[in-house]
Coordinates of C-alpha atoms in Angstrom, one line a residue:
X1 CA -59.9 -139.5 156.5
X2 CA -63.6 -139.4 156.4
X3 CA -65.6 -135.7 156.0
X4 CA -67.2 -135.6 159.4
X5 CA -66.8 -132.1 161.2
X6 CA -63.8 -131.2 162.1
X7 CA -62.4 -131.9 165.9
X8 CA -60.9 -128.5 166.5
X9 CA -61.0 -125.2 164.0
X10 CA -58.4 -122.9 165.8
X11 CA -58.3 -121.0 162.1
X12 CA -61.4 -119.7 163.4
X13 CA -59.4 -117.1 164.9
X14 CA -59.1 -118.3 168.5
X15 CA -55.6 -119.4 168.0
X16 CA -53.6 -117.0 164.8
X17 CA -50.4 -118.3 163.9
X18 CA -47.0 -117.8 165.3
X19 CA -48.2 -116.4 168.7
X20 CA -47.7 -118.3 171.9
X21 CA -51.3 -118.7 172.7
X22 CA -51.1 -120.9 176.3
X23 CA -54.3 -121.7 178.0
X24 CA -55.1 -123.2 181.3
X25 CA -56.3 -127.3 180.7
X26 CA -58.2 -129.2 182.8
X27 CA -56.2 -132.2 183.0
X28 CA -59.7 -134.4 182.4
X29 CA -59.0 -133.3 178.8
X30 CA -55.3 -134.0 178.5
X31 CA -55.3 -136.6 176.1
X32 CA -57.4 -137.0 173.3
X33 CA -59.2 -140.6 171.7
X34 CA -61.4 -141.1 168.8
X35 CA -62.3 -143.1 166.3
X36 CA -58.4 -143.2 164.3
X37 CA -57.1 -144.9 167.5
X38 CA -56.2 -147.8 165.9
X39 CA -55.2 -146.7 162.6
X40 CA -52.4 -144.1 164.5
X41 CA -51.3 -146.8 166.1
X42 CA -51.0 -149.1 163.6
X43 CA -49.2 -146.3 162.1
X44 CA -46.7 -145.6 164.9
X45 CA -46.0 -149.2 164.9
X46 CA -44.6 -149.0 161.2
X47 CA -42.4 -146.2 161.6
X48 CA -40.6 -148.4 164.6
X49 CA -40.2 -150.4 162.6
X50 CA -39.4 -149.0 159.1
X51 CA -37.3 -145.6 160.5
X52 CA -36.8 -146.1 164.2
X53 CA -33.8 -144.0 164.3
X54 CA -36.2 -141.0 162.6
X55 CA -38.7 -141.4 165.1
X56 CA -37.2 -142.1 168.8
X57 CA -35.1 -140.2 170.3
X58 CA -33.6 -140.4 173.8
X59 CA -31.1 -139.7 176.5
X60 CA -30.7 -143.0 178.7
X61 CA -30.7 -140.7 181.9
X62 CA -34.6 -139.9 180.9
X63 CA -35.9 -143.5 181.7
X64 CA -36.9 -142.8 185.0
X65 CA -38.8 -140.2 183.8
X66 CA -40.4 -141.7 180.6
X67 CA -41.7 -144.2 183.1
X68 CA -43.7 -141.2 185.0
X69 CA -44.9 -140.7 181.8
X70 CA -46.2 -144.2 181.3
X71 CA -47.4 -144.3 184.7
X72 CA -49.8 -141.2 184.3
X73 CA -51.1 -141.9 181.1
X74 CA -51.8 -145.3 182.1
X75 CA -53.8 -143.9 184.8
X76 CA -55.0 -141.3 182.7
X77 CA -56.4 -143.7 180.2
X78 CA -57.8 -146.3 182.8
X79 CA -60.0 -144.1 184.3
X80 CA -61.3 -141.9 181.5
X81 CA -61.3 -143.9 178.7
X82 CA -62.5 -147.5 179.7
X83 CA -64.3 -148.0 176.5
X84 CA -60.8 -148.0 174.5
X85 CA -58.2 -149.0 177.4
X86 CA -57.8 -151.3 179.9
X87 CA -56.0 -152.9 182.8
X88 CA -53.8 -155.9 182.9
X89 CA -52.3 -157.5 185.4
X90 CA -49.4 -155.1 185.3
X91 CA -50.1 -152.4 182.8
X92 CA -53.0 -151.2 180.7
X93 CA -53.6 -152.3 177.1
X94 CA -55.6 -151.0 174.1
X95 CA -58.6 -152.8 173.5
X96 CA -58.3 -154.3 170.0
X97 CA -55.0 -153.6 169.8
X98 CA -51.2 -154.1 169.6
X99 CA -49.7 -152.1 172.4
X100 CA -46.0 -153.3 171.7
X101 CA -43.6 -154.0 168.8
X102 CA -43.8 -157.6 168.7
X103 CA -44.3 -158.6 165.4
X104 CA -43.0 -155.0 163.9
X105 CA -39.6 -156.3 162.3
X106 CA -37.7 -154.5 164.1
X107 CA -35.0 -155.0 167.1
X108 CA -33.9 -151.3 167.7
X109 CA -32.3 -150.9 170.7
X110 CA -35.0 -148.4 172.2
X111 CA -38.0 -151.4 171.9
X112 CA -38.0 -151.3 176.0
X113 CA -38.4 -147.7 176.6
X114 CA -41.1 -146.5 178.4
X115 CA -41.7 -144.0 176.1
X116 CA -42.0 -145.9 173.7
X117 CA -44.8 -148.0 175.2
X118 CA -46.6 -145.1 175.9
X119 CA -46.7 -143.9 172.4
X120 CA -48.3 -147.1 171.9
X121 CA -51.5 -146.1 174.0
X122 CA -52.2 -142.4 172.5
X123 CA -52.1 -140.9 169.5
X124 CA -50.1 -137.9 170.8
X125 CA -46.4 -137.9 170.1
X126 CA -45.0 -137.5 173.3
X127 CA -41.5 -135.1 173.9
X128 CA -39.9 -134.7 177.0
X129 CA -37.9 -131.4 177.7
X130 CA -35.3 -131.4 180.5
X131 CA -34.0 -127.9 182.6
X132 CA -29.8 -127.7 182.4
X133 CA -27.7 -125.0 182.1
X134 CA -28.0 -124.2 178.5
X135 CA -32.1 -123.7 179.1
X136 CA -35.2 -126.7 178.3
X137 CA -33.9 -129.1 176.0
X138 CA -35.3 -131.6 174.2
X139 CA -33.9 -135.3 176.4
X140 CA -36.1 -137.8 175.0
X141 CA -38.8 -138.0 172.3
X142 CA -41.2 -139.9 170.3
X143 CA -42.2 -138.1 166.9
X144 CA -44.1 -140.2 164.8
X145 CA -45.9 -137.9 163.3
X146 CA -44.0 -134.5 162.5
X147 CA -45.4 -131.2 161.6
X148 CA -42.5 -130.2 159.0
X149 CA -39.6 -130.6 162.0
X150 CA -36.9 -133.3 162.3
X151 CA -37.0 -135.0 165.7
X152 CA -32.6 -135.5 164.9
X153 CA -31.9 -132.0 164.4
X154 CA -34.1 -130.9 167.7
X155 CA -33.1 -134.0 170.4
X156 CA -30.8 -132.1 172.8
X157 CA -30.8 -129.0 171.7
X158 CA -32.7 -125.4 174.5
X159 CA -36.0 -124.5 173.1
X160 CA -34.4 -121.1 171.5
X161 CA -32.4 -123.1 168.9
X162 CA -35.3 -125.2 168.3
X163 CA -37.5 -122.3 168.0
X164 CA -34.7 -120.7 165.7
X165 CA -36.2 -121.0 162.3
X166 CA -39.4 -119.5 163.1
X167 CA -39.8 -116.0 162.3
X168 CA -39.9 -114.1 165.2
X169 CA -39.2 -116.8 167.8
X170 CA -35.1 -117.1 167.7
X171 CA -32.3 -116.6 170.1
X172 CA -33.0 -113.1 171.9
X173 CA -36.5 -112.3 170.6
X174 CA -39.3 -111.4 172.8
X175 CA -41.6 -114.6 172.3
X176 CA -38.4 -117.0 172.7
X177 CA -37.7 -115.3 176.5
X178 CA -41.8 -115.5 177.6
X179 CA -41.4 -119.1 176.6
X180 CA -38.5 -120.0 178.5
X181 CA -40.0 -117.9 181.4
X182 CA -43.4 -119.8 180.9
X183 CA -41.5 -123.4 181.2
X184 CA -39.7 -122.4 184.2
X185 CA -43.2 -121.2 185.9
X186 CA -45.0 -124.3 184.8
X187 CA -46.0 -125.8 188.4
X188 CA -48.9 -128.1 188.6
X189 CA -51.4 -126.4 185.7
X190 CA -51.3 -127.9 182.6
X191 CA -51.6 -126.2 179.6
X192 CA -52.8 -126.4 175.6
X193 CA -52.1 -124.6 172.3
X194 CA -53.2 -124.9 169.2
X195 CA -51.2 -124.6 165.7
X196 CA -52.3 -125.5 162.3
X197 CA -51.0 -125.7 158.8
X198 CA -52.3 -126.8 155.6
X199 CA -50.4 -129.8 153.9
X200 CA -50.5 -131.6 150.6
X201 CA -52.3 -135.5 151.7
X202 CA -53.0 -136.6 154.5
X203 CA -49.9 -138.7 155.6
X204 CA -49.5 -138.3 159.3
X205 CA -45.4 -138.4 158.9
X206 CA -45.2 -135.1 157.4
X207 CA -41.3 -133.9 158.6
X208 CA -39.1 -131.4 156.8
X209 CA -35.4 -130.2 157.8
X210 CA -34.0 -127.1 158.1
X211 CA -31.6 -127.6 155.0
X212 CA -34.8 -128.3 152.8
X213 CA -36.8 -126.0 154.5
X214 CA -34.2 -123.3 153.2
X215 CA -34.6 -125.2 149.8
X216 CA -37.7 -125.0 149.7
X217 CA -38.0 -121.9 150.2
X218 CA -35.6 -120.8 147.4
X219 CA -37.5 -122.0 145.0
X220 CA -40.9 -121.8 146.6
X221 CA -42.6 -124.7 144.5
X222 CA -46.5 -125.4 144.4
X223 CA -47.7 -128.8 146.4
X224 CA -50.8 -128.4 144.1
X225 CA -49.2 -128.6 140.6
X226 CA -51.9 -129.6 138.8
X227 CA -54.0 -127.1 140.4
X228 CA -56.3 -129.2 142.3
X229 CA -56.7 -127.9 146.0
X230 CA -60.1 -129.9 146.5
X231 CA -58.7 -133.3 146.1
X232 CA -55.3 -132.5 147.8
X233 CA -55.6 -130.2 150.4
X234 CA -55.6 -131.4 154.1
X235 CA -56.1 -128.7 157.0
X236 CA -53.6 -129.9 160.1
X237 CA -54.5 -129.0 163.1
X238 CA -52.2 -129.8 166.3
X239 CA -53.7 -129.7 169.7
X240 CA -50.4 -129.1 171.9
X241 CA -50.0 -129.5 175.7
X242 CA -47.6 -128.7 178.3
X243 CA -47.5 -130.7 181.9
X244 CA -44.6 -130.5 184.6
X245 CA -44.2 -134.2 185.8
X246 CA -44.7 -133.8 189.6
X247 CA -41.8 -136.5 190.7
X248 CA -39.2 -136.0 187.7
X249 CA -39.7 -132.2 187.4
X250 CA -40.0 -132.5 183.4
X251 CA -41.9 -131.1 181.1
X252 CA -44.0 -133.5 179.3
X253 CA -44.9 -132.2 175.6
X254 CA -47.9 -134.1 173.6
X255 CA -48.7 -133.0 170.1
X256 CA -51.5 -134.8 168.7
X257 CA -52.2 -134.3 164.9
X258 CA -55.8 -134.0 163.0
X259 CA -56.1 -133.8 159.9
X260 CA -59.3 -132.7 158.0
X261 CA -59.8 -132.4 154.4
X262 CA -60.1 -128.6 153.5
X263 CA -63.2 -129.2 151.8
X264 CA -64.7 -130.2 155.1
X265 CA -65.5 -126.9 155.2
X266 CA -67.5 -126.8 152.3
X267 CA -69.8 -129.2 154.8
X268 CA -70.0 -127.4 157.8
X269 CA -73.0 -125.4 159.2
X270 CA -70.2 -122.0 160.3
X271 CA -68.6 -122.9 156.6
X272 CA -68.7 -119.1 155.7
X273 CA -67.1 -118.1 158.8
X274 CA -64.9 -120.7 158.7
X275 CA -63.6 -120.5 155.3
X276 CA -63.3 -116.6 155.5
X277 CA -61.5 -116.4 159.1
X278 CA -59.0 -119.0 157.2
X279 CA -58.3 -116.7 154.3
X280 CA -58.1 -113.6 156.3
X281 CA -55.4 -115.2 158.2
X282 CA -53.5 -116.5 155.1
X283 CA -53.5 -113.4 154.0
X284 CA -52.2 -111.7 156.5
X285 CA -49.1 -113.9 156.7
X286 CA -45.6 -112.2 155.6
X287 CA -43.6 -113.5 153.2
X288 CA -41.2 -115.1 155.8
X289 CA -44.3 -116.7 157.8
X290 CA -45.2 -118.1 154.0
X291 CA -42.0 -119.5 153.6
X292 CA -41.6 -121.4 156.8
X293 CA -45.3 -122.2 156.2
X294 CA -44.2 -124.0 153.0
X295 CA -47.3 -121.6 151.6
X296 CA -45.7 -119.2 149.4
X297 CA -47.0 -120.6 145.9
X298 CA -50.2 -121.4 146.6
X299 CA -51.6 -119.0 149.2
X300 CA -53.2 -116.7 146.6
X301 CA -55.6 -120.4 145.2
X302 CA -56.3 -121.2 148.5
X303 CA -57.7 -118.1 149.4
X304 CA -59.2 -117.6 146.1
X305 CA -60.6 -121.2 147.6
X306 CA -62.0 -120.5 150.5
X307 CA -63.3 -117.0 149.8
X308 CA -65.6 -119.2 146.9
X309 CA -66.7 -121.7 150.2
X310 CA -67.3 -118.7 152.0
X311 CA -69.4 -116.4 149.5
X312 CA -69.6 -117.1 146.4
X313 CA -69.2 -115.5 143.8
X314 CA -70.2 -113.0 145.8
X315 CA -66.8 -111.9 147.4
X316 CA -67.0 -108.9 149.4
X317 CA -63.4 -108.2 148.8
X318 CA -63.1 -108.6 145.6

């Protein structure tokens, strides 16, 4: 990943961690394109073929709906991204690219979902949640490119047992009913969150299960052990979105992933903001919201970091 500014900074305050924090979208914006195009996809294509059943997920009652999906982002991408995407005869193609598995090495049985074409256009991972009974669960999914979550443990399962390990946000809690009420009142107004994270490299496929997120947490080791932040740490940002498909009646949920090296910061022209809104907000974490953040062990260097970007040795706080 090069050093150019980053994309989005919702550290910067406008989006704090575990809080819901849904705005309106203007669907002109939905999906996003830029230079890594190519490389995500390249990407995507390996993990079809390398761990397919990690990856893809799906109930086979969903494939009239993952072909809304591909419908609308083929539409989507025609008309606002012309530069990158185009029309065939029959569907729409990434200039420059491979927008299938041919050639991938693998024959799993999923190779002809729709959804799984239309992964091949963005770099979103693309999840579609389904209304029953038991709530919005997850029917159908491609997750190339996890945020510390396994797409297994999730597929089928209501939003509050997905949202169970995340403090605050189980079964019964007040943020877990505003969600399920916010689902059910999605109509035709897309919306956006942000969520971010800081991770050790910058490997897209970053997942984690419950059983070693517990582990982890027990022991609580450092992802810096030699004690070098600046050469390891990667700010991930996920730019989230929720939109009702209009013929279907499911929930389409895109996660796209960027990554930033944290001393990107260093760089920018709001570094001192920047880098002090980012430790304020470490610091203000509890000890479970370190835990499920896998930042236990080394929140105290990176805010000893950041406070340097920001001031100095100059620290206000100190």
């Amino acid at each position: 990943m090069s050093f150019r500014p980053p994309t989005h900074t919702p550290y910067d305050g406008s989006s704090k961690l575990f809080t819901i924090g849904l705005k309106p979208l203007n669907l002109d914006s939905w999906i996003e394109v830029d230079e890594y195009l190519l490389p995500y996809l390249a990407e995507k294509r390996r993990l079809y073929a390398e761990i397919p059943g990690k990856v893809f997920v799906e109930e086979q009652t969903t494939r009239e709906a993952q072909r809304e999906v591909l419908d609308l982002l083929g539409a989507h991408l025609a008309a606002n991204f012309p530069e990158t995407h185009r029309r065939t005869d029959n569907a729409i193609e990434v200039i420059g690219g491979t927008d299938n598995l041919e050639g991938s090495g693998t024959s799993a049985p999923f190779s002809d979902a729709p959804l799984v074409a239309a992964s091949l256009l963005v770099q979103e991972d693309l999840i579609l949640m389904r209304r029953d009974e038991s709530g919005w669960r997850l029917a159908a999914g491609s997750l190339c490119f996890p945020s510390s979550w396994s797409l297994i443990e999730k597929f089928g399962k209501p939003l509050q047992q997905i949202h169970a390990p995340v403090p605050g946000f189980g079964p019964g809690t007040r943020p877990a009913d505003l969600i399920n009420r916010m689902f059910d009142g999605l109509r035709g107004q897309a919306v956006e969150r942000y969520n971010w994270s800081i991770q050790a490299g910058n490997a897209l496929y970053h997942p984690l299960s419950n059983l070693e997120r517990i582990d982890r947490a027990s022991s609580r080791p450092s992802r810096f052990p030699d004690g070098d932040i600046d050469a390891h740490a990667f700010i991930r940002v996920e730019r989230q979105t929720l939109r009702k498909l209009p013929v279907s009646g499911d929930i389409l949920f895109t996660i796209r992933i960027h990554l930033d090296p944290l001393a990107v910061l260093e760089r920018h022209r709001d570094r001192a903001a920047l880098s002090a809104s980012l430790a304020e907000q470490l610091l203000a974490l509890d000890e479970a919201q370190l835990d499920y953040k896998g930042m236990t062990a080394d929140r105290d260097r990176l805010t000893e970091r950041l406070k340097v970007m920001a001031w100095g040795n100059n620290d206000p706080t100190s």
